[in-house]
């Protein structure tokens, strides 16, 4: 035991020394920015280590381990950047001493924002595992680390087991200072969530860590991250710069990685190949299909920022030769927008005219105007086969020179950023959302068939109903939306028979105990808005029809049970079909009812869509069996399973052609 | 837009980006879809090929986010945010459009008029 404790101490001393070394470099560079960042990361790392040692829950341990890995990676990135800066400083001093080379005016392309979002990694389970659910459920925790230059971001952690078909990361990650030659490294880390992380096996763990922590993954990263280009004085010691702290806990391993660059940027979703490491024998193995799908967008600064602005005189060749307009020109994106006045930009007035500045534009400095002795710039574009040239001149020679510079720089930027300059790509910043939302575990395909009661359709119906209420007043003025006509029509349909006297039939919107066939109070019905109850919530008002009288008996059975609105909804729709509305539920006024999602019982304002009893009779005649066996429980809402079963049945009925409102 | 099993599907598509409209707690897009591999394709009034089990836009709410973005009734939805929609069940399609954590959906849609436009421009 002593030896191991000894080694632990030594490791800690090494770490402290390394930290001091790093801090020294940072100090010597007098770059407080990096120093602050490193300090911050070191503190985060300490916090993560402590948390890891202290926590008992597996989830917490996984999260803490993930933060630890991210902190380590960031520290290494900062360190390598420090190394580079130190080298650059040294080289500069050497260069200054040896030669007096003038400043090489290397044109540098503008920076830009690069955003990666909607990361999705498909999985490839063996069918025996996936469908037959054989074996124990082996779960892994995975997350992605995205690195560009010195910026490192991690995605949220996702638990993966064989009920998932794809690993989806919902985060949108934006890198702000990207150059066109960027290299975005995407790394997928995984960790089995079944290992025993107890601290009892510390010595073994320590030994394995010493052998493996600087071995494959960490060693590779160290070498890659701290890989100095030119000979660095500290190159030899770099590999030991940051040993992984000996903390017991879950450890993530690199499962796959890939590198994305400008060529992969597109305003659309693309699939890229992943390079996987590890094999089936590893504990952290997850069967990847081998590709990753994502949206990689880039916004170069030249596309969304003003690159140059100033007063200009613009003359169009071929137009009135003497007329030149005084404008305030703004070079941004693929246009030179010319406003009448500078104030117009703030007040969002449209520019007087716009000259295209894109890859096909040709710009030349033209001869000095003999009158004013100022050079002017001519801009030629091809508009649909015709060449249009504008002559632009600034107030003074310096101004003209600045404009030429700006144009050259702009062309250079466009040549460097290539396809990103064709059009401005949109980058959506994720809207701040309440963190309390707990995402339910993704189920298998079969689980997804169950519809939950707070279904989208129900809520959309709500929205429509509310809108309808507002518009109800307007409809009197004759300006009703097209779907209003459904509700207007319904009285006609509703006149179809109701066995009003048959009291058990009436509370079809309310759950009832089968043992109490007497009328139960329906407060919710009465409270419904009058505007919507065209089909009336007072079923007694309608006259029983003799048409379906014969079906009273079969009805009494079902009627003694709870009739959720959905069943009557199906039935109504089947009535529509029965009346020759065609198989497709294509009312021109399309209520979102066709998907037949259960509507919560208390939302009586949707009563318009609940239907008459005759429809239920139709439903039974059409073979839609009421699930008598299910409604044994009294009182309030039926379980969602029952309702979803009914609606599922409706959905699975091949005679329907479902339509859903989204 | 006919589909031969085993052959890759090619179509002229238009990209449509719809920003969902927030109504209280819900995000709505303002259109209805029909179709799916679990639905009867013969009842689809918009498809040219009556064995096409793809997802079609059956209705567009006037003034809604979908109409503003340029979606038209009768469009066939090929992709939503990178997810394929040519071989999905109706419910899967609905789910992919109504994810609660997405504010924007980017669709790839195809319609007859697009193909014709391309053909004319090539002549």
XYZ file of C-alpha atoms in Angstrom:
785
model
C 0.000 0.000 0.000
C 2.833 2.283 0.786
C 4.226 2.134 -2.669
C 0.966 3.191 -4.142
C 0.476 6.015 -1.744
C 3.968 7.067 -2.598
C 3.216 7.050 -6.274
C 0.095 9.037 -5.694
C 2.060 11.656 -3.862
C 4.592 11.797 -6.618
C 1.913 12.226 -9.184
C 0.445 15.072 -7.240
C 3.766 16.766 -6.974
C 4.230 16.387 -10.695
C 0.883 17.930 -11.274
C 1.630 20.875 -9.068
C 4.911 21.405 -10.802
C 3.197 21.328 -14.126
C 0.702 23.865 -12.994
C 3.453 26.130 -11.846
C 5.230 25.702 -15.133
C 2.129 26.579 -17.044
C 1.509 29.602 -14.929
C 5.063 30.726 -15.423
C 4.801 30.528 -19.158
C 1.590 32.452 -19.071
C 3.155 35.104 -16.894
C 6.197 35.449 -19.068
C 4.032 35.964 -22.087
C 2.202 38.636 -20.213
C -0.964 37.366 -21.667
C -3.418 37.637 -18.888
C -6.232 36.361 -21.034
C -4.919 32.854 -21.402
C -3.731 32.871 -17.849
C -7.178 33.620 -16.605
C -8.651 30.922 -18.751
C -6.161 28.372 -17.532
C -6.734 29.303 -13.943
C -10.433 28.997 -14.435
C -10.112 25.588 -16.016
C -7.813 24.364 -13.302
C -10.306 25.388 -10.704
C -13.067 23.669 -12.604
C -10.949 20.592 -12.808
C -10.324 20.566 -9.100
C -14.007 20.963 -8.497
C -14.812 18.109 -10.839
C -12.274 15.849 -9.150
C -13.719 16.589 -5.761
C -17.227 16.006 -6.997
C -16.210 12.753 -8.573
C -14.659 11.554 -5.356
C -17.649 12.578 -3.327
C -20.639 11.573 -5.369
C -22.518 8.374 -4.967
C -25.018 8.431 -7.801
C -23.928 6.980 -11.077
C -25.416 9.829 -13.096
C -23.562 12.406 -11.075
C -20.350 10.470 -11.450
C -20.788 10.308 -15.202
C -21.474 14.012 -15.439
C -18.529 14.866 -13.241
C -16.263 12.637 -15.264
C -17.457 14.317 -18.435
C -16.662 17.759 -17.009
C -13.302 16.482 -15.951
C -12.482 15.280 -19.415
C -13.609 18.542 -20.947
C -11.537 20.548 -18.481
C -8.486 18.438 -19.171
C -8.864 18.843 -22.884
C -9.278 22.566 -22.520
C -6.226 22.867 -20.321
C -4.176 20.957 -22.828
C -5.446 23.152 -25.631
C -4.527 26.295 -23.725
C -1.149 24.884 -22.927
C -0.385 24.101 -26.498
C -1.501 27.557 -27.439
C 0.822 28.989 -24.826
C 3.641 26.957 -26.261
C 2.902 28.280 -29.695
C 2.755 31.851 -28.528
C 5.988 31.459 -26.639
C 7.643 30.066 -29.710
C 6.252 32.805 -31.877
C 7.593 35.386 -29.482
C 11.014 33.821 -29.524
C 11.041 33.573 -33.302
C 9.991 37.159 -33.631
C 12.770 38.361 -31.422
C 15.223 36.369 -33.422
C 13.853 37.671 -36.674
C 13.931 41.245 -35.507
C 17.511 40.971 -34.528
C 18.671 39.294 -37.651
C 16.904 41.147 -40.405
C 14.972 44.268 -40.926
C 12.439 42.708 -43.165
C 9.591 45.085 -43.688
C 6.188 44.051 -42.534
C 5.068 41.421 -44.953
C 1.630 42.566 -45.784
C 0.042 39.160 -45.894
C -3.566 39.503 -46.592
C -5.532 37.574 -44.061
C -9.065 36.400 -44.652
C -11.768 37.600 -42.343
C -12.915 35.432 -39.502
C -16.332 33.961 -39.221
C -18.760 32.019 -37.123
C -19.056 28.302 -37.592
C -22.010 26.470 -36.126
C -22.614 22.774 -35.873
C -26.029 21.515 -34.905
C -28.377 18.566 -35.052
C -25.675 15.996 -34.539
C -26.999 12.538 -35.130
C -25.088 9.304 -35.056
C -26.932 6.219 -36.275
C -26.426 2.952 -34.507
C -26.351 -0.520 -35.877
C -27.563 -3.061 -33.404
C -27.627 -6.752 -34.146
C -31.180 -7.681 -34.821
C -31.150 -10.279 -32.106
C -30.372 -7.567 -29.607
C -32.691 -4.983 -30.981
C -35.869 -6.789 -31.771
C -35.803 -9.760 -29.511
C -34.469 -7.846 -26.572
C -32.042 -10.593 -25.742
C -29.561 -10.279 -23.018
C -29.247 -7.602 -20.452
C -29.658 -4.016 -21.325
C -26.181 -2.751 -21.724
C -26.103 0.993 -21.282
C -23.441 3.493 -22.136
C -23.140 7.172 -21.528
C -21.944 9.113 -24.548
C -21.184 12.688 -25.365
C -19.399 14.623 -28.061
C -16.437 16.892 -27.713
C -16.073 19.509 -30.404
C -12.764 21.221 -30.787
C -11.733 24.020 -33.066
C -8.409 25.656 -32.387
C -8.486 26.631 -28.767
C -12.247 26.500 -28.372
C -13.605 23.307 -26.939
C -17.256 22.595 -26.346
C -19.007 19.514 -25.158
C -22.530 18.382 -25.796
C -24.910 17.062 -23.217
C -24.592 13.481 -22.149
C -26.929 10.920 -23.653
C -27.579 7.453 -22.301
C -27.491 4.862 -25.013
C -28.939 1.405 -24.907
C -30.255 -0.899 -27.533
C -33.656 0.726 -27.610
C -32.116 3.719 -29.386
C -31.658 3.793 -33.112
C -29.658 6.997 -33.247
C -27.685 9.072 -30.810
C -29.035 12.598 -31.109
C -27.387 15.636 -29.653
C -29.689 18.583 -29.671
C -27.128 21.214 -28.882
C -26.168 23.897 -31.317
C -22.558 24.860 -30.858
C -21.163 28.057 -32.296
C -17.480 28.809 -32.677
C -16.948 32.494 -32.967
C -13.449 33.115 -34.199
C -13.019 30.647 -37.000
C -10.764 31.147 -39.962
C -11.576 29.608 -43.328
C -8.965 26.960 -42.879
C -10.591 25.734 -39.712
C -10.409 22.172 -38.529
C -13.345 21.135 -36.424
C -12.616 17.933 -34.626
C -15.604 15.945 -33.488
C -14.912 13.289 -30.915
C -17.379 10.841 -29.491
C -16.626 9.587 -26.000
C -18.401 6.798 -24.290
C -18.326 5.098 -20.971
C -20.069 1.992 -19.849
C -22.492 2.812 -17.097
C -22.242 -0.444 -15.314
C -18.728 -0.506 -14.006
C -18.063 -0.595 -10.380
C -16.449 2.633 -9.409
C -15.868 1.816 -5.828
C -12.703 3.179 -4.365
C -11.804 -0.159 -2.907
C -9.759 -1.201 -5.862
C -7.637 1.868 -5.848
C -4.247 0.281 -6.121
C -5.221 -1.713 -9.177
C -6.915 1.290 -10.644
C -3.927 3.418 -9.991
C -1.651 0.951 -11.655
C -3.943 0.606 -14.639
C -4.268 4.341 -14.861
C -0.577 4.822 -14.851
C -0.204 2.366 -17.628
C -3.202 3.336 -19.637
C -3.778 6.958 -18.829
C -0.724 8.031 -20.685
C -1.211 5.202 -23.088
C -3.786 5.204 -25.845
C -6.368 7.870 -25.598
C -4.772 10.359 -23.261
C -1.335 9.859 -24.718
C -2.566 10.260 -28.239
C -4.361 13.419 -27.293
C -1.362 14.772 -25.466
C 0.829 14.144 -28.396
C -1.626 15.570 -30.842
C -2.470 18.618 -28.812
C 0.977 19.532 -27.708
C 2.587 18.738 -30.987
C 4.967 21.568 -31.626
C 5.657 22.383 -35.224
C 9.140 23.776 -34.989
C 11.563 22.373 -32.515
C 10.440 23.361 -29.122
C 12.788 23.416 -26.200
C 10.323 21.638 -24.027
C 9.261 19.109 -26.617
C 10.588 16.162 -24.706
C 8.866 16.924 -21.477
C 5.600 17.788 -23.140
C 4.191 14.313 -22.968
C 4.245 14.330 -19.219
C 2.737 17.739 -18.984
C -0.580 16.734 -17.605
C -1.107 13.296 -16.241
C -4.636 12.279 -15.596
C -5.390 12.678 -11.923
C -5.752 9.432 -10.087
C -9.376 9.709 -9.171
C -11.571 6.711 -8.994
C -14.629 7.057 -11.115
C -16.096 6.376 -14.509
C -13.690 7.026 -17.302
C -14.653 7.965 -20.803
C -12.923 6.509 -23.797
C -12.699 7.796 -27.310
C -15.126 5.845 -29.422
C -14.990 7.686 -32.742
C -13.773 10.881 -34.249
C -13.794 12.861 -37.428
C -12.547 16.182 -38.725
C -14.683 18.700 -40.512
C -13.469 21.631 -42.522
C -14.670 24.267 -44.947
C -15.374 21.713 -47.642
C -18.012 20.149 -45.423
C -19.882 23.357 -44.804
C -23.275 23.488 -46.426
C -26.582 25.073 -45.661
C -28.077 21.643 -45.343
C -27.703 18.369 -43.547
C -24.877 16.147 -44.587
C -23.501 12.823 -43.581
C -19.835 12.392 -42.780
C -17.792 9.322 -42.036
C -16.598 8.519 -38.581
C -13.336 6.859 -37.724
C -14.039 4.431 -34.949
C -11.622 3.185 -32.388
C -12.223 0.321 -30.097
C -13.921 -2.925 -30.830
C -16.658 -5.109 -29.511
C -14.595 -6.350 -26.631
C -14.305 -2.969 -24.991
C -16.717 -2.145 -22.229
C -17.422 1.213 -23.763
C -18.315 -0.151 -27.152
C -21.447 1.074 -28.881
C -22.181 -0.329 -32.337
C -21.904 2.647 -34.614
C -23.090 2.584 -38.159
C -20.027 4.567 -39.075
C -21.347 7.960 -40.006
C -22.489 11.155 -38.401
C -25.129 13.458 -39.756
C -25.091 17.125 -38.884
C -25.624 20.626 -40.166
C -22.436 22.593 -40.448
C -23.007 26.226 -41.300
C -20.589 29.115 -41.496
C -21.115 32.855 -41.473
C -18.001 34.700 -42.516
C -17.785 38.202 -41.113
C -17.733 39.670 -44.578
C -21.265 38.379 -45.101
C -22.930 39.805 -42.073
C -20.855 42.781 -41.111
C -20.186 46.085 -42.769
C -16.763 45.789 -44.288
C -16.511 49.323 -45.572
C -18.696 52.340 -45.728
C -18.389 55.893 -46.882
C -19.646 58.561 -49.225
C -19.431 57.850 -52.904
C -20.393 59.290 -56.236
C -21.887 56.678 -58.468
C -22.378 56.929 -62.191
C -23.923 54.224 -64.286
C -22.304 53.697 -67.671
C -24.841 53.782 -70.362
C -27.121 55.917 -68.311
C -27.244 59.641 -68.283
C -23.591 60.467 -68.812
C -23.505 63.530 -66.685
C -25.565 62.295 -63.815
C -23.735 60.920 -60.888
C -25.514 60.267 -57.674
C -24.146 61.059 -54.277
C -24.759 58.146 -52.050
C -23.603 56.593 -48.849
C -22.278 53.198 -49.752
C -22.060 50.173 -47.501
C -20.130 47.071 -48.499
C -21.617 44.030 -46.850
C -22.088 40.474 -47.987
C -22.522 40.211 -51.711
C -23.723 43.767 -52.169
C -22.682 47.335 -52.184
C -25.792 49.041 -50.892
C -26.102 52.697 -51.737
C -28.288 54.776 -49.520
C -29.304 58.340 -50.140
C -28.193 59.340 -46.713
C -26.223 57.729 -43.956
C -29.153 57.986 -41.594
C -31.211 55.752 -43.819
C -29.366 52.708 -42.614
C -30.489 53.137 -39.061
C -33.999 53.997 -40.000
C -34.209 50.801 -42.073
C -34.998 52.595 -45.289
C -34.356 50.569 -48.414
C -31.166 51.533 -50.226
C -31.525 53.683 -53.299
C -29.896 50.952 -55.328
C -27.633 48.004 -54.853
C -24.605 46.958 -56.799
C -23.754 43.287 -56.650
C -20.281 42.412 -55.486
C -19.789 38.704 -55.959
C -17.392 36.287 -57.519
C -18.334 37.316 -61.020
C -17.892 41.020 -60.424
C -14.935 42.737 -61.986
C -13.484 45.821 -60.417
C -10.867 48.018 -61.994
C -9.357 51.288 -61.098
C -9.873 53.559 -64.035
C -8.054 56.529 -65.379
C -7.854 59.659 -63.436
C -10.668 61.972 -64.205
C -9.018 65.000 -65.817
C -11.356 67.397 -64.062
C -11.138 66.313 -60.512
C -7.860 64.440 -60.686
C -9.292 61.623 -58.687
C -9.147 58.024 -59.677
C -12.396 56.219 -59.902
C -13.326 52.594 -59.616
C -15.454 50.803 -62.138
C -17.541 47.836 -61.109
C -18.866 45.533 -63.801
C -21.494 42.897 -63.379
C -23.300 40.607 -65.733
C -27.004 40.913 -65.208
C -28.715 38.268 -67.260
C -26.302 38.412 -70.152
C -25.901 42.146 -70.115
C -22.909 43.844 -68.720
C -23.637 46.756 -66.461
C -20.868 48.977 -65.242
C -20.985 51.474 -62.448
C -18.310 54.038 -61.946
C -17.704 54.884 -58.391
C -15.542 57.657 -57.114
C -14.700 58.804 -53.652
C -13.876 62.213 -52.336
C -10.160 61.934 -52.062
C -7.334 59.737 -53.181
C -7.002 58.154 -49.774
C -10.679 57.306 -49.766
C -10.428 55.739 -53.188
C -7.452 53.759 -52.078
C -9.308 52.571 -49.006
C -12.231 51.478 -51.104
C -9.983 49.549 -53.460
C -8.370 47.905 -50.480
C -11.760 47.005 -49.130
C -12.811 45.477 -52.450
C -9.614 43.480 -52.717
C -9.982 42.249 -49.190
C -13.591 41.361 -49.891
C -12.686 39.369 -52.968
C -9.960 37.645 -51.053
C -12.387 36.748 -48.272
C -14.838 35.374 -50.779
C -12.182 33.285 -52.426
C -11.167 31.875 -49.083
C -14.615 31.202 -47.681
C -15.851 29.803 -50.987
C -19.355 28.432 -50.784
C -20.131 30.273 -47.587
C -20.194 33.525 -49.498
C -22.845 32.571 -51.982
C -25.586 33.318 -49.556
C -25.842 34.053 -45.893
C -26.317 30.792 -44.000
C -28.580 30.972 -41.046
C -27.285 30.059 -37.660
C -29.951 29.503 -35.057
C -28.918 30.224 -31.572
C -30.833 27.928 -29.304
C -33.515 29.840 -27.482
C -33.125 29.782 -23.741
C -35.342 27.088 -22.425
C -36.304 26.207 -18.920
C -33.789 23.670 -17.758
C -36.383 21.830 -15.768
C -37.682 19.966 -18.779
C -36.889 16.360 -18.266
C -36.650 14.435 -21.471
C -38.191 11.060 -21.192
C -36.135 8.089 -22.099
C -36.367 7.356 -25.752
C -38.228 4.194 -26.211
C -38.113 1.687 -28.959
C -40.090 2.112 -32.120
C -42.883 0.128 -30.601
C -43.086 2.265 -27.525
C -43.387 5.290 -29.696
C -46.701 4.031 -30.940
C -48.368 4.965 -27.686
C -49.797 8.427 -27.807
C -49.747 10.443 -24.670
C -52.785 12.312 -23.592
C -51.242 15.729 -23.693
C -51.026 15.040 -27.377
C -50.095 17.632 -29.897
C -53.320 17.245 -31.715
C -55.325 17.875 -28.624
C -53.451 21.017 -27.943
C -53.649 22.174 -31.493
C -57.360 21.654 -31.360
C -57.285 23.866 -28.315
C -55.513 26.579 -30.145
C -57.874 26.376 -33.036
C -60.824 26.396 -30.745
C -59.613 29.439 -28.968
C -59.015 31.153 -32.235
C -62.403 30.120 -33.319
C -63.916 31.708 -30.290
C -62.254 34.933 -31.174
C -63.312 34.651 -34.729
C -66.822 33.676 -33.889
C -67.612 37.295 -33.431
C -65.953 38.155 -36.635
C -67.794 35.490 -38.462
C -70.901 37.497 -37.988
C -69.312 40.055 -40.193
C -68.752 37.361 -42.705
C -65.032 37.041 -42.385
C -64.641 33.607 -40.989
C -61.697 31.347 -41.738
C -62.308 28.391 -43.975
C -62.342 25.872 -41.190
C -65.182 27.575 -39.474
C -67.508 25.946 -41.864
C -66.982 22.642 -40.187
C -68.491 23.935 -37.037
C -71.245 25.568 -38.933
C -72.010 22.326 -40.661
C -72.077 20.326 -37.556
C -75.558 21.215 -36.454
C -76.753 19.496 -39.551
C -74.848 16.440 -38.704
C -75.775 16.623 -35.161
C -79.340 16.249 -35.965
C -78.622 12.682 -36.553
C -80.284 10.722 -33.928
C -79.577 10.811 -30.317
C -81.187 8.634 -27.864
C -81.662 11.490 -25.635
C -83.936 9.788 -23.277
C -81.341 7.208 -22.829
C -79.557 8.874 -20.056
C -76.563 6.651 -19.943
C -75.804 7.792 -23.412
C -75.565 11.364 -22.564
C -72.493 11.628 -20.480
C -70.348 10.633 -23.259
C -67.984 13.356 -22.514
C -67.657 12.548 -18.944
C -66.386 9.431 -17.442
C -68.975 7.696 -15.435
C -69.155 4.776 -13.240
C -70.869 1.957 -15.023
C -72.826 1.342 -11.904
C -74.543 4.646 -11.940
C -76.541 4.890 -15.063
C -78.436 7.810 -13.715
C -77.539 11.182 -14.952
C -74.410 12.395 -13.454
C -73.661 16.029 -13.163
C -71.917 17.483 -16.075
C -70.699 20.774 -14.902
C -68.076 20.975 -17.519
C -70.608 20.693 -20.250
C -72.602 23.558 -18.978
C -69.608 25.727 -18.675
C -68.654 25.337 -22.251
C -68.836 28.380 -24.384
C -72.013 28.846 -26.164
C -70.291 29.697 -29.348
C -68.991 26.258 -29.743
C -71.842 24.190 -28.726
C -73.499 24.102 -31.996
C -73.785 20.469 -31.580
C -75.064 21.220 -28.178
C -73.968 20.040 -24.885
C -77.459 19.426 -23.978
C -78.106 16.215 -25.666
C -81.526 16.083 -24.299
C -82.499 18.754 -26.660
C -82.149 16.600 -29.654
C -84.827 14.325 -30.575
C -84.287 10.683 -30.637
C -84.394 9.317 -34.037
C -86.128 6.230 -34.893
C -83.620 5.408 -37.521
C -81.251 3.844 -35.187
C -83.737 2.826 -32.643
C -83.137 -0.691 -33.495
C -79.649 -0.442 -32.274
C -80.642 0.624 -28.862
C -79.803 -2.653 -27.328
C -76.293 -3.004 -28.386
C -75.931 0.548 -27.373
C -77.049 0.061 -23.876
C -74.111 -2.037 -23.169
C -71.547 0.363 -24.445
C -73.458 3.268 -23.151
C -73.182 2.177 -19.629
C -69.539 2.679 -19.902
C -67.564 5.730 -20.225
C -67.477 7.070 -23.709
C -64.487 9.204 -24.265
C -64.801 11.845 -26.796
C -62.374 10.153 -29.053
C -64.504 7.195 -29.687
C -67.327 9.392 -30.705
C -64.851 11.254 -32.800
C -63.911 8.124 -34.668
C -67.455 7.332 -34.971
C -68.304 10.726 -36.306
C -65.677 10.443 -38.906
C -66.871 7.062 -39.871
C -70.306 8.553 -40.194
C -68.914 11.078 -42.547
C -67.524 8.260 -44.551
C -70.694 6.380 -44.369
C -72.422 9.355 -45.821
C -70.190 9.281 -48.795
C -67.616 11.815 -47.875
C -65.060 9.487 -49.314
C -62.378 7.597 -47.638
C -60.069 10.499 -47.186
C -60.994 12.706 -44.320
C -60.873 15.689 -46.464
C -63.154 18.287 -45.161
C -62.089 21.487 -46.759
C -62.245 22.927 -43.330
C -59.794 20.634 -41.842
C -60.146 20.190 -38.163
C -57.230 18.443 -36.615
C -59.439 15.655 -35.624
C -58.531 13.114 -38.129
C -55.657 11.813 -36.196
C -58.071 10.972 -33.473
C -55.911 11.752 -30.555
C -57.692 11.597 -27.247
C -58.804 14.947 -26.029
C -58.701 15.397 -22.314
C -62.071 15.136 -20.778
C -62.185 18.502 -19.192
C -61.745 20.395 -22.352
C -65.323 20.697 -23.155
C -64.801 23.646 -25.361
C -63.900 21.095 -27.926
C -67.342 19.734 -27.637
C -68.097 20.734 -31.139
C -66.255 17.795 -32.355
C -67.875 15.336 -30.093
C -70.604 13.723 -31.896
C -73.932 12.287 -31.774
C -74.796 8.973 -30.471
C -75.808 7.677 -33.808
C -72.276 7.806 -34.862
C -71.352 5.428 -32.189
C -73.956 3.144 -33.450
C -72.450 3.474 -36.845
C -69.155 2.715 -35.408
C -70.326 -0.505 -34.030
C -71.940 -1.346 -37.283
C -68.731 -0.687 -39.045
C -66.983 -3.132 -36.978
C -65.351 -0.786 -34.615
C -65.832 -2.649 -31.470
C -66.128 -0.660 -28.341
C -63.673 -1.894 -25.868
C -66.102 -2.934 -23.229
C -63.647 -4.888 -21.294
C -61.529 -1.916 -20.606
C -63.899 0.425 -18.959
C -64.170 -1.127 -15.650
C -62.805 1.638 -13.600
C -65.092 4.368 -12.425
C -64.685 8.060 -12.089
C -62.470 10.441 -13.801
C -60.422 10.020 -16.881
C -59.750 6.651 -18.276
C -56.192 5.624 -18.412
C -54.282 6.894 -21.301
C -53.663 3.363 -22.385
C -57.303 2.795 -23.110
C -57.725 5.948 -25.038
C -54.559 5.467 -26.922
C -55.639 1.955 -27.693
C -58.813 3.229 -29.228
C -57.137 5.901 -31.165
C -54.479 3.484 -32.185
C -57.112 1.192 -33.484
C -58.510 4.025 -35.478
C -55.105 4.820 -36.763
C -54.396 1.269 -37.682
C -57.636 0.931 -39.519
C -56.460 0.738 -43.106
C -59.594 2.365 -44.366
C -58.540 5.664 -42.909
C -56.159 7.985 -44.612
C -54.924 9.891 -41.634
C -54.069 13.510 -41.694
C -52.329 15.276 -38.866
C -52.110 18.908 -38.103
C -48.663 20.119 -37.160
C -41.864 11.225 -58.452
C -42.350 7.525 -58.953
C -40.313 5.203 -56.890
C -38.720 1.949 -57.991
C -37.798 -0.266 -55.081
C -34.077 -0.675 -54.829
C -33.253 2.386 -56.898
C -32.218 5.671 -55.372
C -34.870 8.332 -55.515
C -33.985 11.543 -57.265
C -36.170 14.576 -57.238
C -35.965 18.283 -57.757
C -36.443 19.742 -54.338
C -36.984 23.086 -52.793
C -35.689 23.995 -49.410
C -38.241 25.472 -47.090
C -37.413 26.800 -43.683
C -40.303 27.161 -41.299
C -40.087 28.994 -38.027
C -42.524 27.523 -35.611
C -45.039 29.851 -34.104
C -45.212 29.819 -30.368
C -48.694 29.806 -28.947
C -48.297 29.708 -25.225
C -46.725 26.364 -24.602
C -47.049 24.975 -28.061
C -45.190 25.343 -31.268
C -47.294 25.137 -34.381
C -46.264 24.996 -37.988
C -49.557 25.610 -39.687
C -50.052 22.745 -42.055
C -51.398 19.221 -42.170
C -49.739 16.128 -43.461
C -51.091 12.934 -44.837
C -49.574 9.676 -45.922
C -47.011 7.312 -44.543
C -45.927 3.752 -45.069
C -48.695 2.596 -42.780
C -51.368 4.442 -44.707
C -53.331 3.554 -47.783
C -51.681 5.429 -50.658
C -54.640 5.079 -52.944
C -56.504 7.664 -50.953
C -53.930 10.358 -51.399
C -55.423 13.005 -53.651
C -52.123 14.755 -54.237
C -49.833 12.002 -55.366
C -49.225 11.335 -59.030
C -48.330 7.746 -58.462
C -50.989 6.110 -56.371
C -48.541 3.710 -54.822
C -46.490 6.543 -53.354
C -46.501 6.221 -49.609
C -44.695 9.433 -48.945
C -45.740 12.294 -46.729
C -47.761 14.979 -48.477
C -48.939 18.365 -47.377
C -52.687 18.251 -47.380
C -53.518 21.661 -46.133
C -51.724 24.873 -45.343
C -53.216 27.236 -42.792
C -53.480 30.615 -44.463
C -51.161 33.097 -42.866
C -49.442 30.438 -40.835
C -45.697 29.905 -40.601
C -45.740 27.246 -43.316
C -47.508 29.420 -45.817
C -45.176 32.293 -45.090
C -42.216 30.017 -45.715
C -43.560 28.964 -49.092
C -45.017 25.567 -48.425
C -47.862 24.669 -50.731
C -50.641 22.174 -50.585
C -49.734 19.029 -52.440
C -46.011 19.217 -51.712
C -44.303 15.977 -50.910
C -42.009 16.219 -47.934
C -38.721 14.431 -48.546
C -36.677 15.446 -45.517
C -37.138 17.252 -42.257
C -34.032 18.567 -40.545
C -32.007 15.853 -42.134
C -34.417 13.078 -41.268
C -35.805 11.149 -44.164
C -39.541 11.312 -44.736
C -39.937 9.074 -47.729
C -40.093 5.862 -45.747
C -41.725 6.696 -42.451
C -44.972 5.943 -40.762
C -47.476 8.710 -40.384
C -46.806 9.037 -36.708
C -43.053 9.139 -37.124
C -43.501 11.926 -39.631
C -45.687 13.882 -37.281
C -43.205 13.426 -34.466
C -40.280 14.599 -36.506
C -42.093 17.777 -37.320
C -43.297 18.502 -33.830
C -40.211 18.145 -31.716
C -40.632 20.460 -28.800
C -37.034 21.561 -28.617
C -36.806 22.738 -32.203
C -37.871 26.208 -33.217
C -37.061 25.847 -36.858
C -37.657 22.990 -39.234
C -35.931 22.824 -42.547
C -37.836 20.804 -45.076
C -36.936 19.528 -48.460
C -40.081 19.342 -50.536
C -40.771 18.430 -54.078
C -43.679 19.241 -56.324
C -44.621 18.640 -59.893
C -44.185 22.245 -60.896
C -40.539 22.187 -59.832
C -39.738 19.291 -62.112
C -41.522 20.974 -64.967
C -39.697 24.206 -64.370
C -36.375 22.428 -64.523
C -37.358 20.583 -67.647
C -38.440 23.782 -69.343
C -35.296 25.577 -68.408
C -33.239 22.795 -69.899
C -35.005 22.876 -73.215
